[in-house]
Every structure is written in structure tokens, then in C-alpha cells.
Amino acid sequence: MRRLVLRTMVSLPILLAPTDRVGAATAAGPEEARAPVAVRAPLSAGVLRAMARKRVSADAAVADYWTADRMEAADHVPGGRPDAGRRLPPVRAVDQKTSTGRITSRTVGKVFFRSSASGRDYSCSAAAVSSPSRNLISTAGHCVYNRDGGWHQNWVFVPFFDRGRRPYGIWRATWLAAFTGWVGRTEPGLDVAFVKVAAADGGSLVDAVGGNGIRVGASSRTRRLTILGYPFLPPYPGDRQFSCQGVTVPAGRRLRMACPLTTGASGGPWLEDFDAATGRGYIGGVTTNTDLANTSLWSPDFDDGVWALYRYADRL
């Protein structure tokens, strides 16, 4: 089944009362694995101390944490491991017609967060999503949760981050939502997340940068998509957007597309019907893996489970 989310939407009532944790943390079967789980976006002890000492808001304390130097030093995200150790199907000629370039969108940005396990700072990619709240973004599951370290801390989204510039500000996460099957078992086909961000100066994220639609139920066929993100490893600098345009190939419960973008592009959107003039399209996937040779990217299948996770996260 194919569903579309239009960029202009009518507000829906909030159905879930916020708590510190919503949903199950573990799962036994395939249906339970696709159940959503969410937490209030964690803050590090240092940020909490700064809030108490300086008597400032969480937004201000997190913004102070993410200095220009800290963002520049942020490493790529742990997880999103290359698909090694299995034989891949040969890439057909049609799949090789991929163009790489500098197509950009202000709806796409760089994500920064702190690992609760190592205390190190990391980065990912993400995109603003049209939704009733107008404050939702899509990314990869490993960009919000790592099995070795738990939920990431001090999580922020910087739309159209460009060589240190932050033209649309810093948007602090308030909720992180993922699949139980990712949090409990890091299942590759469930490496998807949605993040709710706090409004800034009374305005929404979508008001500031625009939003992309969500398209699910179309993964069983080949599609021409545009992938955007912030690849980190050479030859890419990690501080600018890069793109691939090509044709997807169904790969089990995932999608694959020939694309040389490297680690750091994780969480970036796979956009169908992308309009370069507006910088918007319909998100039908997110980057989760690359191969060891950096020739292909993978995305989970965007199906009804992703649609349900999207709706769940927006109501938090």
C-alpha cells in the first residue's frame, strides 16, 4: 500500500501523554519488533549542571555545549556498519547510472550528539518532515540509539549546516523515537528513527526551512531517487551537503542504490520527486549502511511500520 503525506497538513490531536519513556524496550516477535519506543531526549551531566548553575533553559545550555570547535571535531557516528561478509547481487547496468554532485536542500541538515557511553561527540544527517506538529525530522536508528551506549545525548539538528555556518539555527531534540527491534536487537531493516525538536522563538522547524513528505509502500519497485547527506570520510569533508541521484534496487527488506557517499551520510533522506528549486521531495528511505568499497548505500524498506512510527513520534 502506498501512502503520501502532503506538505500542508491539518493538525491532529495529541493522543499520547508524554512520560520519560514510552513503548517497549524489548520484543519477542516480528510484530513486537516493529512497535515504536521513545524517550525524552537525554542531556549529559555537564549540560544539566550548566542549566542549574547558570539558570538557563535546556535550549540555551545545549546551544552553549555545541560550540563551533566542538561541531568541527565531532566524529562520525558509531554503528551503521558496512555490509561486509555476505555476497551481494551484481550491480546491473541500469543501477550504475548514478550521478554525484552538490545538489542541496535547506530541509536537510547535520545532526550532532554525544555518546552516553564514550562521552565523545558524533554527527549524522537528517531531514525536516512535514507533519501536524511541524517539528519532526527523519534520520537513521543508529543516529539516535547505539546498542553499546544507549540513547544519545545533547541531540541537535542544524538545517543546511555549511562549513560551520548555521543559517537556520540549532534545533534541540525533545523526543527520540525508534523501532523496538532496533533498540533491542539492532535489526538492519529497522534502522529508522524520527526525532521531535523544540520550537524556536515560537516558530516551527517547517516554518523555518520547509518540510518533505513521507512516502511508504513503494519499495518493491525500482525508483529514481535523490540522496542527500553529509559524508565524512575522504574525499568528502563532512561539513557540506553532497548528493547522489540514481535508481534503487529492492534488497530483501531494504533498498540499495549505487552511490559513493561515505559514512556521515547516515540518516540522510532518500527523496522521490525531488524538486531542486524548492529543495523538497518525498522521503522514501534513509541512509543506514555503505559497503566497504563505498560504492552502494542501503535504506530500510519504508512500509506501514515506518508510517506508524512517523505518526507516533509526531504525537509525542
mmCIF file of C-alpha atoms in Angstrom, residues 104-304:
data_model
loop_
_atom_site.group_PDB
_atom_site.id
_atom_site.type_symbol
_atom_site.label_atom_id
_atom_site.label_comp_id
_atom_site.label_asym_id
_atom_site.label_seq_id
_atom_site.Cartn_x
_atom_site.Cartn_y
_atom_site.Cartn_z
ATOM 1 C CA THR A 104 21.486 20.730 -1.649
ATOM 2 C CA SER A 105 18.365 21.447 0.379
ATOM 3 C CA ARG A 106 17.759 23.654 3.385
ATOM 4 C CA THR A 107 15.378 20.951 4.703
ATOM 5 C CA VAL A 108 18.417 18.664 5.117
ATOM 6 C CA GLY A 109 20.912 19.220 7.887
ATOM 7 C CA LYS A 110 23.638 17.830 10.043
ATOM 8 C CA VAL A 111 22.947 16.150 13.367
ATOM 9 C CA PHE A 112 25.258 16.372 16.386
ATOM 10 C CA PHE A 113 25.091 14.339 19.598
ATOM 11 C CA ARG A 114 27.143 12.979 22.459
ATOM 12 C CA SER A 115 27.608 9.262 23.153
ATOM 13 C CA SER A 116 26.497 8.424 26.681
ATOM 14 C CA ALA A 117 28.956 5.502 26.716
ATOM 15 C CA SER A 118 32.186 7.093 25.461
ATOM 16 C CA GLY A 119 31.468 10.773 26.083
ATOM 17 C CA ARG A 120 32.605 11.519 22.517
ATOM 18 C CA ASP A 121 30.750 13.756 20.086
ATOM 19 C CA TYR A 122 29.425 12.409 16.794
ATOM 20 C CA SER A 123 27.484 13.503 13.729
ATOM 21 C CA CYS A 124 24.860 12.200 11.301
ATOM 22 C CA SER A 125 22.472 13.560 8.661
ATOM 23 C CA ALA A 126 18.700 14.160 8.827
ATOM 24 C CA ALA A 127 15.803 15.949 7.116
ATOM 25 C CA ALA A 128 12.784 18.017 8.164
ATOM 26 C CA VAL A 129 9.444 16.271 7.658
ATOM 27 C CA SER A 130 6.013 17.783 7.073
ATOM 28 C CA SER A 131 3.731 16.716 9.924
ATOM 29 C CA PRO A 132 0.945 18.130 12.104
ATOM 30 C CA SER A 133 3.473 19.321 14.705
ATOM 31 C CA ARG A 134 5.767 20.813 12.035
ATOM 32 C CA ASN A 135 8.709 19.951 14.295
ATOM 33 C CA LEU A 136 9.687 16.454 13.153
ATOM 34 C CA ILE A 137 12.780 15.121 11.391
ATOM 35 C CA SER A 138 13.716 11.734 9.934
ATOM 36 C CA THR A 139 17.065 10.001 10.413
ATOM 37 C CA ALA A 140 18.596 6.558 10.957
ATOM 38 C CA GLY A 141 18.013 4.489 14.090
ATOM 39 C CA HIS A 142 21.730 4.323 14.893
ATOM 40 C CA CYS A 143 21.778 8.132 14.872
ATOM 41 C CA VAL A 144 19.570 8.145 17.990
ATOM 42 C CA TYR A 145 20.467 4.845 19.681
ATOM 43 C CA ASN A 146 23.550 2.641 19.812
ATOM 44 C CA ARG A 147 23.372 -0.754 21.461
ATOM 45 C CA ASP A 148 26.742 -0.268 23.148
ATOM 46 C CA GLY A 149 25.888 3.161 24.555
ATOM 47 C CA GLY A 150 22.118 3.572 24.670
ATOM 48 C CA TRP A 151 20.241 6.713 23.666
ATOM 49 C CA HIS A 152 22.415 9.595 22.502
ATOM 50 C CA GLN A 153 22.660 12.851 24.476
ATOM 51 C CA ASN A 154 22.574 16.585 23.692
ATOM 52 C CA TRP A 155 20.955 15.827 20.331
ATOM 53 C CA VAL A 156 20.596 18.770 17.905
ATOM 54 C CA PHE A 157 19.669 19.305 14.268
ATOM 55 C CA VAL A 158 21.343 22.092 12.267
ATOM 56 C CA PRO A 159 19.477 22.659 8.977
ATOM 57 C CA PHE A 160 21.678 23.427 5.973
ATOM 58 C CA PHE A 161 24.869 23.324 8.044
ATOM 59 C CA ASP A 162 27.603 24.580 5.724
ATOM 60 C CA ARG A 163 31.283 24.830 6.667
ATOM 61 C CA GLY A 164 30.406 25.865 10.199
ATOM 62 C CA ARG A 165 27.607 28.221 9.269
ATOM 63 C CA ARG A 166 24.198 27.669 10.887
ATOM 64 C CA PRO A 167 21.830 29.830 8.790
ATOM 65 C CA TYR A 168 18.657 28.365 10.333
ATOM 66 C CA GLY A 169 19.879 27.929 13.880
ATOM 67 C CA ILE A 170 20.155 24.913 16.187
ATOM 68 C CA TRP A 171 17.087 22.790 16.939
ATOM 69 C CA ARG A 172 17.238 20.729 20.138
ATOM 70 C CA ALA A 173 15.622 17.295 20.230
ATOM 71 C CA THR A 174 12.859 16.777 22.790
ATOM 72 C CA TRP A 175 11.949 13.168 21.909
ATOM 73 C CA LEU A 176 13.829 10.337 20.173
ATOM 74 C CA ALA A 177 11.682 7.564 18.646
ATOM 75 C CA ALA A 178 12.774 4.301 17.025
ATOM 76 C CA PHE A 179 11.626 0.711 16.487
ATOM 77 C CA THR A 180 11.796 -1.707 19.392
ATOM 78 C CA GLY A 181 13.560 -4.144 17.064
ATOM 79 C CA TRP A 182 16.340 -1.627 16.551
ATOM 80 C CA VAL A 183 16.701 -0.752 20.235
ATOM 81 C CA GLY A 184 16.543 -4.376 21.349
ATOM 82 C CA ARG A 185 18.327 -6.225 18.549
ATOM 83 C CA THR A 186 19.718 -3.618 16.102
ATOM 84 C CA GLU A 187 17.880 -5.246 13.182
ATOM 85 C CA PRO A 188 19.219 -3.623 9.962
ATOM 86 C CA GLY A 189 15.772 -3.472 8.368
ATOM 87 C CA LEU A 190 14.523 -1.360 11.289
ATOM 88 C CA ASP A 191 17.323 1.230 11.353
ATOM 89 C CA VAL A 192 14.903 4.175 11.131
ATOM 90 C CA ALA A 193 14.109 6.953 13.607
ATOM 91 C CA PHE A 194 12.072 10.124 13.926
ATOM 92 C CA VAL A 195 13.012 12.973 16.238
ATOM 93 C CA LYS A 196 10.775 15.677 17.672
ATOM 94 C CA VAL A 197 12.511 19.036 18.106
ATOM 95 C CA ALA A 198 11.606 22.034 20.247
ATOM 96 C CA ALA A 199 10.089 25.079 18.596
ATOM 97 C CA ALA A 200 12.471 28.020 18.332
ATOM 98 C CA ASP A 201 11.355 31.580 19.131
ATOM 99 C CA GLY A 202 7.753 30.494 18.834
ATOM 100 C CA GLY A 203 8.175 29.161 15.298
ATOM 101 C CA SER A 204 8.303 25.625 13.943
ATOM 102 C CA LEU A 205 11.084 23.897 12.043
ATOM 103 C CA VAL A 206 8.935 23.504 8.924
ATOM 104 C CA ASP A 207 8.052 27.197 9.072
ATOM 105 C CA ALA A 208 11.780 27.958 9.025
ATOM 106 C CA VAL A 209 13.069 25.572 6.344
ATOM 107 C CA GLY A 210 10.121 23.750 4.780
ATOM 108 C CA GLY A 211 9.366 20.056 5.044
ATOM 109 C CA ASN A 212 9.453 16.889 2.977
ATOM 110 C CA GLY A 213 6.587 14.462 2.600
ATOM 111 C CA ILE A 214 6.753 10.794 3.591
ATOM 112 C CA ARG A 215 6.121 8.070 1.010
ATOM 113 C CA VAL A 216 5.732 4.443 2.038
ATOM 114 C CA GLY A 217 4.765 1.216 0.308
ATOM 115 C CA ALA A 218 6.739 1.760 -2.902
ATOM 116 C CA SER A 219 9.942 -0.140 -2.095
ATOM 117 C CA SER A 220 9.142 -3.236 -4.143
ATOM 118 C CA ARG A 221 9.852 -1.418 -7.400
ATOM 119 C CA THR A 222 12.829 0.448 -8.757
ATOM 120 C CA ARG A 223 12.628 4.213 -8.335
ATOM 121 C CA ARG A 224 14.756 7.196 -9.247
ATOM 122 C CA LEU A 225 15.715 8.958 -6.030
ATOM 123 C CA THR A 226 17.931 11.762 -4.780
ATOM 124 C CA ILE A 227 20.050 11.013 -1.698
ATOM 125 C CA LEU A 228 21.381 13.916 0.371
ATOM 126 C CA GLY A 229 23.710 13.921 3.348
ATOM 127 C CA TYR A 230 26.972 14.951 4.977
ATOM 128 C CA PRO A 231 29.536 12.238 4.133
ATOM 129 C CA PHE A 232 32.503 12.375 6.485
ATOM 130 C CA LEU A 233 35.244 10.129 5.151
ATOM 131 C CA PRO A 234 37.625 11.210 2.323
ATOM 132 C CA PRO A 235 37.194 12.562 -0.259
ATOM 133 C CA TYR A 236 34.293 14.293 1.493
ATOM 134 C CA PRO A 237 34.872 16.988 4.146
ATOM 135 C CA GLY A 238 31.840 16.302 6.372
ATOM 136 C CA ASP A 239 30.852 19.964 6.620
ATOM 137 C CA ARG A 240 28.858 20.312 3.372
ATOM 138 C CA GLN A 241 25.963 18.517 1.704
ATOM 139 C CA PHE A 242 26.588 16.137 -1.157
ATOM 140 C CA SER A 243 24.129 14.177 -3.266
ATOM 141 C CA CYS A 244 23.553 11.118 -5.409
ATOM 142 C CA GLN A 245 20.824 10.652 -7.986
ATOM 143 C CA GLY A 246 20.127 7.179 -9.284
ATOM 144 C CA VAL A 247 17.840 4.153 -9.366
ATOM 145 C CA THR A 248 17.079 1.981 -6.337
ATOM 146 C CA VAL A 249 17.108 -1.805 -6.290
ATOM 147 C CA PRO A 250 14.972 -3.891 -3.874
ATOM 148 C CA ALA A 251 17.248 -5.831 -1.494
ATOM 149 C CA GLY A 252 15.103 -8.025 0.728
ATOM 150 C CA ARG A 253 13.511 -5.776 3.328
ATOM 151 C CA ARG A 254 15.802 -2.953 2.296
ATOM 152 C CA LEU A 255 16.697 -0.809 -0.704
ATOM 153 C CA ARG A 256 20.087 -0.420 -2.333
ATOM 154 C CA MET A 257 21.409 2.279 -4.644
ATOM 155 C CA ALA A 258 24.788 2.716 -6.283
ATOM 156 C CA CYS A 259 26.264 5.790 -4.584
ATOM 157 C CA PRO A 260 29.809 6.643 -3.411
ATOM 158 C CA LEU A 261 28.814 8.774 -0.391
ATOM 159 C CA THR A 262 30.624 7.645 2.754
ATOM 160 C CA THR A 263 29.986 7.346 6.463
ATOM 161 C CA GLY A 264 28.437 10.532 7.828
ATOM 162 C CA ALA A 265 25.645 10.430 5.250
ATOM 163 C CA SER A 266 23.792 8.134 7.689
ATOM 164 C CA GLY A 267 20.275 9.359 8.327
ATOM 165 C CA GLY A 268 20.170 11.459 5.161
ATOM 166 C CA PRO A 269 16.913 11.292 3.163
ATOM 167 C CA TRP A 270 16.195 9.266 0.024
ATOM 168 C CA LEU A 271 13.890 11.667 -1.828
ATOM 169 C CA GLU A 272 11.445 10.801 -4.597
ATOM 170 C CA ASP A 273 10.060 13.511 -6.889
ATOM 171 C CA PHE A 274 12.757 15.851 -5.599
ATOM 172 C CA ASP A 275 12.325 19.456 -6.739
ATOM 173 C CA ALA A 276 15.699 21.187 -6.845
ATOM 174 C CA ALA A 277 14.003 24.591 -6.949
ATOM 175 C CA THR A 278 12.272 24.101 -3.594
ATOM 176 C CA GLY A 279 14.721 21.547 -2.139
ATOM 177 C CA ARG A 280 11.835 19.265 -1.204
ATOM 178 C CA GLY A 281 10.505 15.846 -2.122
ATOM 179 C CA TYR A 282 9.008 12.712 -0.601
ATOM 180 C CA ILE A 283 11.187 10.709 1.802
ATOM 181 C CA GLY A 284 11.090 7.028 0.868
ATOM 182 C CA GLY A 285 14.207 5.907 2.760
ATOM 183 C CA VAL A 286 17.165 6.975 4.888
ATOM 184 C CA THR A 287 20.831 6.074 4.521
ATOM 185 C CA THR A 288 21.916 3.406 7.020
ATOM 186 C CA ASN A 289 24.836 1.476 5.515
ATOM 187 C CA THR A 290 27.562 1.620 2.922
ATOM 188 C CA ASP A 291 29.726 -1.191 1.600
ATOM 189 C CA LEU A 292 33.454 -1.440 2.300
ATOM 190 C CA ALA A 293 34.319 -0.007 -1.103
ATOM 191 C CA ASN A 294 31.855 2.912 -0.766
ATOM 192 C CA THR A 295 30.024 2.012 -3.961
ATOM 193 C CA SER A 296 26.479 1.432 -2.606
ATOM 194 C CA LEU A 297 24.146 2.711 0.097
ATOM 195 C CA TRP A 298 21.267 0.918 1.835
ATOM 196 C CA SER A 299 17.978 2.021 3.360
ATOM 197 C CA PRO A 300 15.287 0.112 5.256
ATOM 198 C CA ASP A 301 12.046 -0.540 3.422
ATOM 199 C CA PHE A 302 9.658 2.350 4.118
ATOM 200 C CA ASP A 303 6.457 0.423 4.798
ATOM 201 C CA ASP A 304 3.383 0.741 7.030
#
